[in-house]
PDB file of C-alpha atoms in Angstrom:
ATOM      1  CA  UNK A  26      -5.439   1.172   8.643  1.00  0.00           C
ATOM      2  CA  UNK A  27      -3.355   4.357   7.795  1.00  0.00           C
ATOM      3  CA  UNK A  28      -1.428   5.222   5.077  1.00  0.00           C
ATOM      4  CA  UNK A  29       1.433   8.106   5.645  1.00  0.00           C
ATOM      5  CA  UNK A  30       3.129   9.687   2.479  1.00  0.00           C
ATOM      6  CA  UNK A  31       6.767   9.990   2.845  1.00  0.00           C
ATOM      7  CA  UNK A  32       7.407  11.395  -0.400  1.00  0.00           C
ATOM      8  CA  UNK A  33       5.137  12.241  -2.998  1.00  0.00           C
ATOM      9  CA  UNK A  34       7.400  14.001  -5.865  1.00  0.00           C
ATOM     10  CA  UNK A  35       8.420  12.715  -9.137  1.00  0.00           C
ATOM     11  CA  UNK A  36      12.067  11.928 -10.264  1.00  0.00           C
ATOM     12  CA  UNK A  37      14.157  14.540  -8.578  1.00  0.00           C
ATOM     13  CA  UNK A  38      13.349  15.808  -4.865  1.00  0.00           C
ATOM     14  CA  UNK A  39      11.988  19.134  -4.900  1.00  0.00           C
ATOM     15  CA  UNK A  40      11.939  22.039  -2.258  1.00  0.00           C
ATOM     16  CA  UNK A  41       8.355  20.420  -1.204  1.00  0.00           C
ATOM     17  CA  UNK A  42       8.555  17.221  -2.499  1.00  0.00           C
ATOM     18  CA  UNK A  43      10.187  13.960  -1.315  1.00  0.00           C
ATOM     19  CA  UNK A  44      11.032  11.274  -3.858  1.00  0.00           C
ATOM     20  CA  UNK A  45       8.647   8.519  -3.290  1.00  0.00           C
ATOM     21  CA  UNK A  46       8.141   6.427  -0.604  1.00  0.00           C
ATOM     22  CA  UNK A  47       4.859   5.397   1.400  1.00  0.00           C
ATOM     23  CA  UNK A  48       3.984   3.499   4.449  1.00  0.00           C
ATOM     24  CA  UNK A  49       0.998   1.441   5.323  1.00  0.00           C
ATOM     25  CA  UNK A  50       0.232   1.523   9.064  1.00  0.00           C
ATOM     26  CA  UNK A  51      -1.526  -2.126   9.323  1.00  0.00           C
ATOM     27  CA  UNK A  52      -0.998  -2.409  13.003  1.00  0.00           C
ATOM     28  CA  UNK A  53      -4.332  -2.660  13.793  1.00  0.00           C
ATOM     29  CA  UNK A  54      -4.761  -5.415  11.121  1.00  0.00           C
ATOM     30  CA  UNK A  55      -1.359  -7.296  10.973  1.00  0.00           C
ATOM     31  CA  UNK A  56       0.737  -6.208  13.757  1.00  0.00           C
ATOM     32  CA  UNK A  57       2.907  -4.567  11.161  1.00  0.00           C
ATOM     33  CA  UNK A  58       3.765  -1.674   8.824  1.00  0.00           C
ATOM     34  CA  UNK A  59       4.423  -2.311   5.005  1.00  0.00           C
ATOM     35  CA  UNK A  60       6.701   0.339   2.894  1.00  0.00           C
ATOM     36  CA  UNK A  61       5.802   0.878  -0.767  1.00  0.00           C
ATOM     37  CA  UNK A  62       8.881   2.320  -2.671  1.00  0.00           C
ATOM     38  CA  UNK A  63      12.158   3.993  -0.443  1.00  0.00           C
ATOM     39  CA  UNK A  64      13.438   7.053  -2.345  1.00  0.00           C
ATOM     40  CA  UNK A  65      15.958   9.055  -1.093  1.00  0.00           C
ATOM     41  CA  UNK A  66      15.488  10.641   2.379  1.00  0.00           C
ATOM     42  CA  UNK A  67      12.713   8.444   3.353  1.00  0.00           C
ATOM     43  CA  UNK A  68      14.669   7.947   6.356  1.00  0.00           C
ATOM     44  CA  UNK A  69      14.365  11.642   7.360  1.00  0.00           C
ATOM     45  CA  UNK A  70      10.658  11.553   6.408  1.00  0.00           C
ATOM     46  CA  UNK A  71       9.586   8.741   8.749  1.00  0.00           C
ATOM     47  CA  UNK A  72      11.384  10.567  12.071  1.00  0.00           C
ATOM     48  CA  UNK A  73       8.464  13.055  11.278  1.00  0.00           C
ATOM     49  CA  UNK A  74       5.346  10.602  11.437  1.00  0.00           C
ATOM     50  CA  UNK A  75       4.778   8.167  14.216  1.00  0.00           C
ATOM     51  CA  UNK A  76       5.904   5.246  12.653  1.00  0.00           C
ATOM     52  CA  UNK A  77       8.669   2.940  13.470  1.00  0.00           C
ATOM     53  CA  UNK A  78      10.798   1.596  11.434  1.00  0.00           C
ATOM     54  CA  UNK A  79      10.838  -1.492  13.389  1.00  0.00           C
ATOM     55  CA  UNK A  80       7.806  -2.228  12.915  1.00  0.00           C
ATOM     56  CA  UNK A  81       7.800  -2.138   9.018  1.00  0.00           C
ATOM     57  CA  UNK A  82       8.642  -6.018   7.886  1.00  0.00           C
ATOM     58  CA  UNK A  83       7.644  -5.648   4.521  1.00  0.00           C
ATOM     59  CA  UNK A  84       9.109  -3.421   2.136  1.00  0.00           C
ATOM     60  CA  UNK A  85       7.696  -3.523  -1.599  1.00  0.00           C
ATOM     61  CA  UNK A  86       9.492  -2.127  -4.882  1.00  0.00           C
ATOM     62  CA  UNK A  87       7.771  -0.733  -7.705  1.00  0.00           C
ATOM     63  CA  UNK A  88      10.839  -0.859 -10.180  1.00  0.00           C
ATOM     64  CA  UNK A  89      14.145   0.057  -9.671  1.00  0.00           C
ATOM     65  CA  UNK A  90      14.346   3.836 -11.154  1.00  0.00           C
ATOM     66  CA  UNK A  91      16.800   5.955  -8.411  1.00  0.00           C
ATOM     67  CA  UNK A  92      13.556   7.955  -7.177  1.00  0.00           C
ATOM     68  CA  UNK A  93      12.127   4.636  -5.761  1.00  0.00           C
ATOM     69  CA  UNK A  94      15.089   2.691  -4.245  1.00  0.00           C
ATOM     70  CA  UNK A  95      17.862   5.450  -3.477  1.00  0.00           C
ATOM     71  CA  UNK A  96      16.647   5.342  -0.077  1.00  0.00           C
ATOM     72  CA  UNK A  97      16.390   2.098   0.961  1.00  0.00           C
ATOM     73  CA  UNK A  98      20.554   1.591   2.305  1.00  0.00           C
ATOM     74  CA  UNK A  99      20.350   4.072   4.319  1.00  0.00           C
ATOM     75  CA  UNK A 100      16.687   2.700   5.586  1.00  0.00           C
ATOM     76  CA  UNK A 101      18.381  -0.623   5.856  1.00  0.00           C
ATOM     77  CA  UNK A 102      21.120   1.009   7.834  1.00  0.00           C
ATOM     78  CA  UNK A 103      19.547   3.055  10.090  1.00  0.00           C
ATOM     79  CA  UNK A 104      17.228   0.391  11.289  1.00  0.00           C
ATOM     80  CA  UNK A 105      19.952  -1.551  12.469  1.00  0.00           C
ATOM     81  CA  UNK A 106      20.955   0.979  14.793  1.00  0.00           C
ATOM     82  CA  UNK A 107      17.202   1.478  16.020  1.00  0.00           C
ATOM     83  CA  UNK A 108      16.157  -1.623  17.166  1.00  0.00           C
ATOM     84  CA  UNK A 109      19.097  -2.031  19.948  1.00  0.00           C
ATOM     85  CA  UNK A 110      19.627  -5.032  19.158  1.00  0.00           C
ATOM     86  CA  UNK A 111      16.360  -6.199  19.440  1.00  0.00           C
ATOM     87  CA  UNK A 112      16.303  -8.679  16.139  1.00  0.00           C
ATOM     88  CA  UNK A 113      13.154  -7.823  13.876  1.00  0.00           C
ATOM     89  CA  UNK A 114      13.694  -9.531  10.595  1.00  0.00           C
ATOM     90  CA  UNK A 115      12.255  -8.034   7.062  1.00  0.00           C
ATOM     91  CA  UNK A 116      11.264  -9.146   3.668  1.00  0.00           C
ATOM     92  CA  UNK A 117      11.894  -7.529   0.762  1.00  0.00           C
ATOM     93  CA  UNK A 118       9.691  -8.184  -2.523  1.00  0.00           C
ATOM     94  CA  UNK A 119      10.926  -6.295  -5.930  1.00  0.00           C
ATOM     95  CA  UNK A 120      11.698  -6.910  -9.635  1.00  0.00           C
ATOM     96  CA  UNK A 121      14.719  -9.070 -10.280  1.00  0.00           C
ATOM     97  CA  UNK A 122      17.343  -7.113  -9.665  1.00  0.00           C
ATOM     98  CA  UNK A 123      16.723  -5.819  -6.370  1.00  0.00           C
ATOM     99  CA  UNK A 124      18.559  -8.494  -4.075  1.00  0.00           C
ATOM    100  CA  UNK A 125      22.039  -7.744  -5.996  1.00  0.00           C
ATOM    101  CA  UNK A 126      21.702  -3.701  -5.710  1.00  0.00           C
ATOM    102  CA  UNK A 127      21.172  -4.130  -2.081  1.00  0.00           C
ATOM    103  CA  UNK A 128      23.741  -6.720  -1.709  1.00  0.00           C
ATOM    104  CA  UNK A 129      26.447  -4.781  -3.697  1.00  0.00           C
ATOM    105  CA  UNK A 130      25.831  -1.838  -1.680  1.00  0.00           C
ATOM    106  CA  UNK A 131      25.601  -3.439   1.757  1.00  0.00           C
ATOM    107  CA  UNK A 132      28.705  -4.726   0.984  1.00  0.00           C
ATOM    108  CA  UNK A 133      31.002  -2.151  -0.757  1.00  0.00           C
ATOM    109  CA  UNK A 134      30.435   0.246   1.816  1.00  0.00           C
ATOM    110  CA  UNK A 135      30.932  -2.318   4.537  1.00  0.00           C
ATOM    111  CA  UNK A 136      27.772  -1.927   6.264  1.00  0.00           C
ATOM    112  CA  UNK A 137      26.614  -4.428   8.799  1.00  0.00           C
ATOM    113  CA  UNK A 138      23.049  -5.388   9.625  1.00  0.00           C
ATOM    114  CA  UNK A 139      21.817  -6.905  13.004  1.00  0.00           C
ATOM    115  CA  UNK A 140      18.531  -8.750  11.468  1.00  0.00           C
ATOM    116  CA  UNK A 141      17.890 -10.880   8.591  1.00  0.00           C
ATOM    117  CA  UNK A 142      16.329  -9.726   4.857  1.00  0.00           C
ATOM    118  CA  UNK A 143      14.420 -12.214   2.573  1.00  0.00           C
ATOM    119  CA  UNK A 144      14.514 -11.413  -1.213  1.00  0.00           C
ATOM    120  CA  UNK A 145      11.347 -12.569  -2.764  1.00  0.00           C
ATOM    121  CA  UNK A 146      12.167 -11.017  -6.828  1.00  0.00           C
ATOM    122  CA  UNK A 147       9.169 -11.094  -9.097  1.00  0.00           C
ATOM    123  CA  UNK A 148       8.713 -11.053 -13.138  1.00  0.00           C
ATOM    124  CA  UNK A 149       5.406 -12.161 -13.872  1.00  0.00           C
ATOM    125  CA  UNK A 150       3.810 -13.658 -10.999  1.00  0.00           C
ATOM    126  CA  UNK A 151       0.303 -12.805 -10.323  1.00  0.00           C
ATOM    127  CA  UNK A 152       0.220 -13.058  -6.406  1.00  0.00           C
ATOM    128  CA  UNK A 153       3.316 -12.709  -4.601  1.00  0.00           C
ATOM    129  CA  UNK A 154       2.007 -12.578  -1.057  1.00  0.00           C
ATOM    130  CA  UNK A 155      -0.911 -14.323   1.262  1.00  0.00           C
ATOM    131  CA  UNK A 156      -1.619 -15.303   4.676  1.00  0.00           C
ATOM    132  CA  UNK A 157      -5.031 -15.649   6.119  1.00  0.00           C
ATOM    133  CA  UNK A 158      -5.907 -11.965   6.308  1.00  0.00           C
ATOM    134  CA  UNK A 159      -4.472 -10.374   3.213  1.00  0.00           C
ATOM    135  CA  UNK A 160      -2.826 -11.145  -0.483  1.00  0.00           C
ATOM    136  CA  UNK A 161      -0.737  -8.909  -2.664  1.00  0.00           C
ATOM    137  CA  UNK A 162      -1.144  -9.282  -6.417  1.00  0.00           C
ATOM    138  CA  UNK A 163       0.911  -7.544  -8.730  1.00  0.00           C
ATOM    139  CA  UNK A 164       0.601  -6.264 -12.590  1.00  0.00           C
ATOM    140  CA  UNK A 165       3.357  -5.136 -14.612  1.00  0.00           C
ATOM    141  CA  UNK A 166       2.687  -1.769 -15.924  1.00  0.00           C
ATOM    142  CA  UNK A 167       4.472   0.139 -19.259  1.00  0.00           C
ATOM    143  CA  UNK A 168       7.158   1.970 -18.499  1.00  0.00           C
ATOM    144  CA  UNK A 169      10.467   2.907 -19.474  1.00  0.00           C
ATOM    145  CA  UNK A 170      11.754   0.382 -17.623  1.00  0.00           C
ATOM    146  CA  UNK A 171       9.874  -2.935 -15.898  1.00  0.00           C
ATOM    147  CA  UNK A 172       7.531  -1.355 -13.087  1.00  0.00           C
ATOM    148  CA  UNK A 173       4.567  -3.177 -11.674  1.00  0.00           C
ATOM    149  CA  UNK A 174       1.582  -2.347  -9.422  1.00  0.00           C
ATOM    150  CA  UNK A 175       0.444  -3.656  -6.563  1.00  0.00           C
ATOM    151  CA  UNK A 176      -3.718  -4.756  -5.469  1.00  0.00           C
ATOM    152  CA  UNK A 177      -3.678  -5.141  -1.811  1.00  0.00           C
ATOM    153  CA  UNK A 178      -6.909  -7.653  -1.047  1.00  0.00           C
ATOM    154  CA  UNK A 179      -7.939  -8.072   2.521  1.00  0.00           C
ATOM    155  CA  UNK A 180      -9.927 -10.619   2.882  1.00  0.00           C
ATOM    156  CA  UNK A 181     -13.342 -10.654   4.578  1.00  0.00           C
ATOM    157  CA  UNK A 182     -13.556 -11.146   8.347  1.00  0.00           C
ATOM    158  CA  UNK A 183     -16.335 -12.437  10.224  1.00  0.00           C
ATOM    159  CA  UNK A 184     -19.275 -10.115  11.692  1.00  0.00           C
ATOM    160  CA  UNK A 185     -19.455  -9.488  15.528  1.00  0.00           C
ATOM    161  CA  UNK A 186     -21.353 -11.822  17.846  1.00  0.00           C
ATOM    162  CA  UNK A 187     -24.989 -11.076  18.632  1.00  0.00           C
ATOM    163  CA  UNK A 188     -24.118 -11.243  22.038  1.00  0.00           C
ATOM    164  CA  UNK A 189     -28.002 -10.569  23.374  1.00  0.00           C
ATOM    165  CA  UNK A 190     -29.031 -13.340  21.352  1.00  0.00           C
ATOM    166  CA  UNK A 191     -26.417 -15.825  22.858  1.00  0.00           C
ATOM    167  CA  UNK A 192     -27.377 -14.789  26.116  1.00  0.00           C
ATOM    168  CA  UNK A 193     -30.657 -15.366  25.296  1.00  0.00           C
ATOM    169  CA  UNK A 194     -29.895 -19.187  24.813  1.00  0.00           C
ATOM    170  CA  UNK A 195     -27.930 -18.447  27.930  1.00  0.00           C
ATOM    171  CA  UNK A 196     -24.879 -18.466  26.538  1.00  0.00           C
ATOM    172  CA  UNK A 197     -22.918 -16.065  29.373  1.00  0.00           C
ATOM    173  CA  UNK A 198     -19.714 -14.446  27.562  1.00  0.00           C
ATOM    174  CA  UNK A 199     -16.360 -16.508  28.053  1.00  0.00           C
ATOM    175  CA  UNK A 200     -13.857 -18.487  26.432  1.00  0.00           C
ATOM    176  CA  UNK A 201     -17.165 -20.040  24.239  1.00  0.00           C
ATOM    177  CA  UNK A 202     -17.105 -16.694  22.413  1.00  0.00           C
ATOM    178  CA  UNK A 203     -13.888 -17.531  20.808  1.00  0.00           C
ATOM    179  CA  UNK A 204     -14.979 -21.103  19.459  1.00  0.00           C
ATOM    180  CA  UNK A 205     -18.246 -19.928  18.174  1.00  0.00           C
ATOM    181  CA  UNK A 206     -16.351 -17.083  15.807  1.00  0.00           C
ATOM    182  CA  UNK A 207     -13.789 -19.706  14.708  1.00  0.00           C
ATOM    183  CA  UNK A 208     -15.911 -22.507  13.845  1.00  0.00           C
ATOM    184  CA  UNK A 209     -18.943 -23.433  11.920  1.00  0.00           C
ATOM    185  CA  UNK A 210     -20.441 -24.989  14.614  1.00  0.00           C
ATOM    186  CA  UNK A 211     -20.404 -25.147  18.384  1.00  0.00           C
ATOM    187  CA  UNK A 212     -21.641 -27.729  21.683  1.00  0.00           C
ATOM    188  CA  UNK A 213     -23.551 -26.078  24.626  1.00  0.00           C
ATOM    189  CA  UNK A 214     -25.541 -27.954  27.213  1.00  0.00           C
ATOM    190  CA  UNK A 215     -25.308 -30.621  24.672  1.00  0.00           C
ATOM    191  CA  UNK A 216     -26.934 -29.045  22.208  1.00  0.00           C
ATOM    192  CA  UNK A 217     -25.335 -28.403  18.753  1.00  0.00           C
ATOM    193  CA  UNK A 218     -25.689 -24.552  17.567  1.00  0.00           C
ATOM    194  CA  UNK A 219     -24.761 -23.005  14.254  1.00  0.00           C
ATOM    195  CA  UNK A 220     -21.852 -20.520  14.896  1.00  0.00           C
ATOM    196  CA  UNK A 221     -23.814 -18.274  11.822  1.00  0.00           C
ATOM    197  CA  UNK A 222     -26.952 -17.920  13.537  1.00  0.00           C
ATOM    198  CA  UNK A 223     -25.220 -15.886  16.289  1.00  0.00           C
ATOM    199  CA  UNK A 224     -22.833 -13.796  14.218  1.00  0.00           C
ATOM    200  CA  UNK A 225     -23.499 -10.746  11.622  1.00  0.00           C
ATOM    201  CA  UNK A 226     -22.691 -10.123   8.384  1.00  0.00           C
ATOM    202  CA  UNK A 227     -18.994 -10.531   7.233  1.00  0.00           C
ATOM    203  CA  UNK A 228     -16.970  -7.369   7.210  1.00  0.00           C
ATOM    204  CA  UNK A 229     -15.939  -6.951   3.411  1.00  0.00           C
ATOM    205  CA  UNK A 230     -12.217  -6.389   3.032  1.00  0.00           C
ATOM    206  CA  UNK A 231     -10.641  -4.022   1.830  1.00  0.00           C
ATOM    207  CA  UNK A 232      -9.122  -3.381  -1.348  1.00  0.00           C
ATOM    208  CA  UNK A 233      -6.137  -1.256  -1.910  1.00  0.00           C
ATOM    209  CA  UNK A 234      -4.852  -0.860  -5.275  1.00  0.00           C
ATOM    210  CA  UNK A 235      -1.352   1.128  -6.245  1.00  0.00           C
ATOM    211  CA  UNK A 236      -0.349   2.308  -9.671  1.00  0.00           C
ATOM    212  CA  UNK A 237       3.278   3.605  -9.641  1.00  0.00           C
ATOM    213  CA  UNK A 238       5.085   4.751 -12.769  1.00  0.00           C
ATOM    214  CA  UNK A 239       3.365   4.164 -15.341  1.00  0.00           C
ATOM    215  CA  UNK A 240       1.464   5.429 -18.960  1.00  0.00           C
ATOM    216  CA  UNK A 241      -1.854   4.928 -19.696  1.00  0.00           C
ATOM    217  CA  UNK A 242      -2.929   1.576 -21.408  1.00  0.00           C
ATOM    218  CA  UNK A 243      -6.073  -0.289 -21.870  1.00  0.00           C
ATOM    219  CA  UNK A 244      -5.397  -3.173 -19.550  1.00  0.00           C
ATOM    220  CA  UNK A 245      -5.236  -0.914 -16.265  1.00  0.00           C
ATOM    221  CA  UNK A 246      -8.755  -0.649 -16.008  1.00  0.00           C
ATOM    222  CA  UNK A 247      -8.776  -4.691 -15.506  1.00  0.00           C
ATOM    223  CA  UNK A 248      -6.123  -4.469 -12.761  1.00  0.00           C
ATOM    224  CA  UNK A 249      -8.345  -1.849 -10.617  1.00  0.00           C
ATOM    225  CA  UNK A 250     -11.646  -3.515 -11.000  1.00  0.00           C
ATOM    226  CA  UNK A 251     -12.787  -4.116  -6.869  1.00  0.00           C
ATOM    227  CA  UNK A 252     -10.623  -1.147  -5.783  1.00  0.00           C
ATOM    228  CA  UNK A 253     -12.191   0.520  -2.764  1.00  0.00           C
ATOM    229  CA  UNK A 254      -8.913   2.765  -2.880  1.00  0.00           C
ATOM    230  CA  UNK A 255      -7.089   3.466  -5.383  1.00  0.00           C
ATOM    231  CA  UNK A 256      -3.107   5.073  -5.073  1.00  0.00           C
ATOM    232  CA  UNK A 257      -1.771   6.607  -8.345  1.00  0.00           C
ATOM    233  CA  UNK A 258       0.814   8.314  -9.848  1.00  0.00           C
ATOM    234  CA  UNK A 259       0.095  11.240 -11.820  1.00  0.00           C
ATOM    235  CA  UNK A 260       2.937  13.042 -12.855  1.00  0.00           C
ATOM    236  CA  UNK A 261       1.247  15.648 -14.914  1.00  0.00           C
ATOM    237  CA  UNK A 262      -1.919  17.165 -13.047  1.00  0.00           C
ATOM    238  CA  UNK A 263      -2.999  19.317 -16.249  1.00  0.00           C
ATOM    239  CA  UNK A 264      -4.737  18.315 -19.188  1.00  0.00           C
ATOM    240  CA  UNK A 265      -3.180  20.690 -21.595  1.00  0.00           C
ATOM    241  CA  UNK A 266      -0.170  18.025 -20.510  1.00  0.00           C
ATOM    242  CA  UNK A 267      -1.157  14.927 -21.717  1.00  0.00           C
ATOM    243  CA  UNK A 268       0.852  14.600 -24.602  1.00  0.00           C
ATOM    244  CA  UNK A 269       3.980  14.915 -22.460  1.00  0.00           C
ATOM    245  CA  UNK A 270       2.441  12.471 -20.015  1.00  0.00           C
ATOM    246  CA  UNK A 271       2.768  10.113 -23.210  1.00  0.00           C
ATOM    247  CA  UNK A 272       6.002  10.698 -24.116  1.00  0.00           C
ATOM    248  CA  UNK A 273       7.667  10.205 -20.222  1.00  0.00           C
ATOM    249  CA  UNK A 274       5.844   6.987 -19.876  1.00  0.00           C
ATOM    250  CA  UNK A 275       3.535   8.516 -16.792  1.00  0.00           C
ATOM    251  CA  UNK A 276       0.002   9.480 -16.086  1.00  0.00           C
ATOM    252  CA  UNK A 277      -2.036  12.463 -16.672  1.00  0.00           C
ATOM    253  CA  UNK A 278      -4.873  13.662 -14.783  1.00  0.00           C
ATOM    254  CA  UNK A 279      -7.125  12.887 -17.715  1.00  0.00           C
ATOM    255  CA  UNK A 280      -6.200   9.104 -17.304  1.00  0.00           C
ATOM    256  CA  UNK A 281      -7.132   9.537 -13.976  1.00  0.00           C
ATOM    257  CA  UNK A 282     -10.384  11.088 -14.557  1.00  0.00           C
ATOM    258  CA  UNK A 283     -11.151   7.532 -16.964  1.00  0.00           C
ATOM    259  CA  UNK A 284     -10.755   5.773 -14.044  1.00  0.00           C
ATOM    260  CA  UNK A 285     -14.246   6.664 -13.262  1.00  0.00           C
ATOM    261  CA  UNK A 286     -15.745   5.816 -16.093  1.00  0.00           C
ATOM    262  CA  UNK A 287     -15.344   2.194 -15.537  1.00  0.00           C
ATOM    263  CA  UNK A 288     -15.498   1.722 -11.543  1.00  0.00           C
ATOM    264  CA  UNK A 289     -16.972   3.079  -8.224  1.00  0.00           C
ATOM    265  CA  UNK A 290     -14.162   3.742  -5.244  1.00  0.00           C
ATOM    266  CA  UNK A 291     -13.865   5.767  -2.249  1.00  0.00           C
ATOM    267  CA  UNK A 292     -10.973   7.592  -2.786  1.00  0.00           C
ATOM    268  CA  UNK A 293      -7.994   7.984  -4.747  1.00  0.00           C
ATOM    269  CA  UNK A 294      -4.987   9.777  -3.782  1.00  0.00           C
ATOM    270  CA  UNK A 295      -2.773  11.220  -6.527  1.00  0.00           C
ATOM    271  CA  UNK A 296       1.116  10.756  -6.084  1.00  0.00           C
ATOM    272  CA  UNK A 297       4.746  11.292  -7.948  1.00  0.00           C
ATOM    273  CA  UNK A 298       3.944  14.847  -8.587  1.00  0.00           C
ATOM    274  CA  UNK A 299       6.425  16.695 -11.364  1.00  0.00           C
ATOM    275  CA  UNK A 300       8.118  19.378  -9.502  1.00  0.00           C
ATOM    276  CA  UNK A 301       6.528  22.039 -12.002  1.00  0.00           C
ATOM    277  CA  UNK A 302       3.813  22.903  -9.797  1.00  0.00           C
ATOM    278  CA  UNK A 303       4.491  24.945  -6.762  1.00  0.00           C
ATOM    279  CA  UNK A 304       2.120  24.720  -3.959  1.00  0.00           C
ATOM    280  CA  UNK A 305      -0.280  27.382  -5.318  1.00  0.00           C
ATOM    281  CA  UNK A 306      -0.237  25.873  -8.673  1.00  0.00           C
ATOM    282  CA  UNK A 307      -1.315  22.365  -6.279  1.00  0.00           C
ATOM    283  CA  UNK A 308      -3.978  23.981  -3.883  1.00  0.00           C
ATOM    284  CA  UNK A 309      -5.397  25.307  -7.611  1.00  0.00           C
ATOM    285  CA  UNK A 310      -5.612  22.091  -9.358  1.00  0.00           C
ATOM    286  CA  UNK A 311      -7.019  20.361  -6.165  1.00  0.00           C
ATOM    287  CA  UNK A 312      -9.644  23.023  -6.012  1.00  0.00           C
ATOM    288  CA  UNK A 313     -10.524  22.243  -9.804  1.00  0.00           C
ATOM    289  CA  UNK A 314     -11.003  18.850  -9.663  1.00  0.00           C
ATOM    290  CA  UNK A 315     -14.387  17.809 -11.110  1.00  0.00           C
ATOM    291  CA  UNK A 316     -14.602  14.779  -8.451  1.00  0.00           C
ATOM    292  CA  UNK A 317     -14.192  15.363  -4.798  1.00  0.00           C
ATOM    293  CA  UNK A 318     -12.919  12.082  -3.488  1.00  0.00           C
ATOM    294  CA  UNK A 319      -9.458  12.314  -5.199  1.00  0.00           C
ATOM    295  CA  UNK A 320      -6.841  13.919  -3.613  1.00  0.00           C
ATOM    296  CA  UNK A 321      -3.742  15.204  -4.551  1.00  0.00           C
ATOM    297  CA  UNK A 322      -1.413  13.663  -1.547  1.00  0.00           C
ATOM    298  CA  UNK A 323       1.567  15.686  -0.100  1.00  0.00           C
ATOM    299  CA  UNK A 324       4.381  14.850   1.572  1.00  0.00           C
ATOM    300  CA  UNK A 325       3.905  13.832   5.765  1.00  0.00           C
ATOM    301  CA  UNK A 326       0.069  13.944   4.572  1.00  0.00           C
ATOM    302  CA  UNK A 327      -1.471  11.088   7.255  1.00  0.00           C
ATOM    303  CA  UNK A 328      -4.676   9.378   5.591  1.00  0.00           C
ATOM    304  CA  UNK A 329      -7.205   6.693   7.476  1.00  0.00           C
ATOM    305  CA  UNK A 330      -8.183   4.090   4.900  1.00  0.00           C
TER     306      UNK A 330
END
């Protein structure tokens, strides 16, 4: 699993900044990509990564604030055009709200779409999304308007088969393989087998956990218990800033740094960056930051998970 940063700027575009916008490349795992947020331009953005935008099917929505949504007509749009015809249906999942703004706009400037869209609006509903690899959960964060976050929970898969030991019992590689790692048990020569004898350890799952516009308050650090990565906004990357950080409802790099004070991840990537810092002020900041698994994320920056 990838994830590529479309844009990674806060409230206005800047000269090296994108509004934001992010894709998951789940291919490997789902067959499909998954869009977090469509600011303006994210259109433009994607023509630069390898991604198609057939091939995203779920698009997810923060809150509906300009710098996160102003993209997604002409997203909408475009894809029409790109899949020839070829029908590739999509589901949308936002705050209520977001089915009429993409309605209203669809329709007043007449625009035509050759696949269907499925609205799925959420208030307060704790999971929003499953199937039988992954769930989406979702917290609503304090902001100056209703924004939420996302936890993105694989679930655990099953180990690999201990092939020598099957072959052992004399169990030659076939079309038994796939009935022993999809059921608890299994027949050969007449003999019942436990499928967990010949299998390894499950592969944990993944847990990816986003935190878009938001301010600091107590019951975050609930919400990214598990993470194994953790996507955040942080607006203001200096300390001396966290007062203002306060006051415009976001994050500042010393909330971020109180992350680890109450749990253990991999990495965390730092997003919706003001358009104060220019990219020396960014390459100095990144330099100075007391823990080297977060990273401040630019735009087009391609990250494997």
């Amino acid at each position: 699993m990838k994830i590529h940063f479309l844009g990674t700027g806060a409230g206005v575009p800047s000269k090296y900044r994108n509004t934001q916008s992010m894709v998951f490349n789940f291919m490997q795992e789902l067959k499909e990509c998954w869009m977090i947020d469509c600011g303006e331009a994210s259109q433009h953005k994607i023509m630069d990564t390898s991604i198609k935008p057939s091939k995203i099917k779920k698009i997810f929505i923060s809150h509906l604030h300009g710098d996160h949504i102003f993209g997604l007509i002409g997203f909408l749009s475009s894809r029409s055009f790109l899949l020839n015809n070829d029908k590739s249906d999509l589901t949308i999942f936002g705050p209520k709200g977001i089915e009429d703004f993409v309605n209203f706009n669809m329709k007043i400037s007449n625009s035509k779409l050759n696949y269907n869209i499925t609205f799925i609006e959420y208030q307060n509903e704790e999971r929003i999304y499953q199937d039988d690899r992954v769930q989406v959960e979702i917290f609503p964060l304090v902001h100056t308007i209703q924004s939420y976050g996302f936890k993105i929970k694989f679930k655990n898969q099953k180990g690999s088969l201990k092939v020598d030991k099957l072959k052992e019992c004399g169990i030659m590689p076939g079309s038994i393989y796939k009935t022993i790692k999809e059921n608890e048990e299994f027949e050969f020569n007449n003999q019942i087998y436990k499928s967990a004898d010949f299998l390894e350890e499950d592969k944990k799952g993944k847990t990816i956990t986003l935190i878009p516009d938001t301010v600091y308050f107590p019951e975050l650090i609930n919400f990214i218990q598990g993470s194994d990565i953790i996507i955040s906004e942080c607006t203001y990357l200096k300390a001396e800033e966290l007062d203002l950080a306060k006051k415009h409802k976001h994050l500042n790099i010393i909330n971020i740094y109180n992350f680890l004070n109450y749990i253990e991840f991999d990495k965390i990537y730092l997003t919706h960056i003001s358009s104060r810092y220019d990219k020396k002020d960014i390459i100095n900041i990144q330099e100075s930051l007391k823990e080297k698994q977060i990273f401040i994320a630019n735009d087009l920056d391609e990250y494997d998970l």
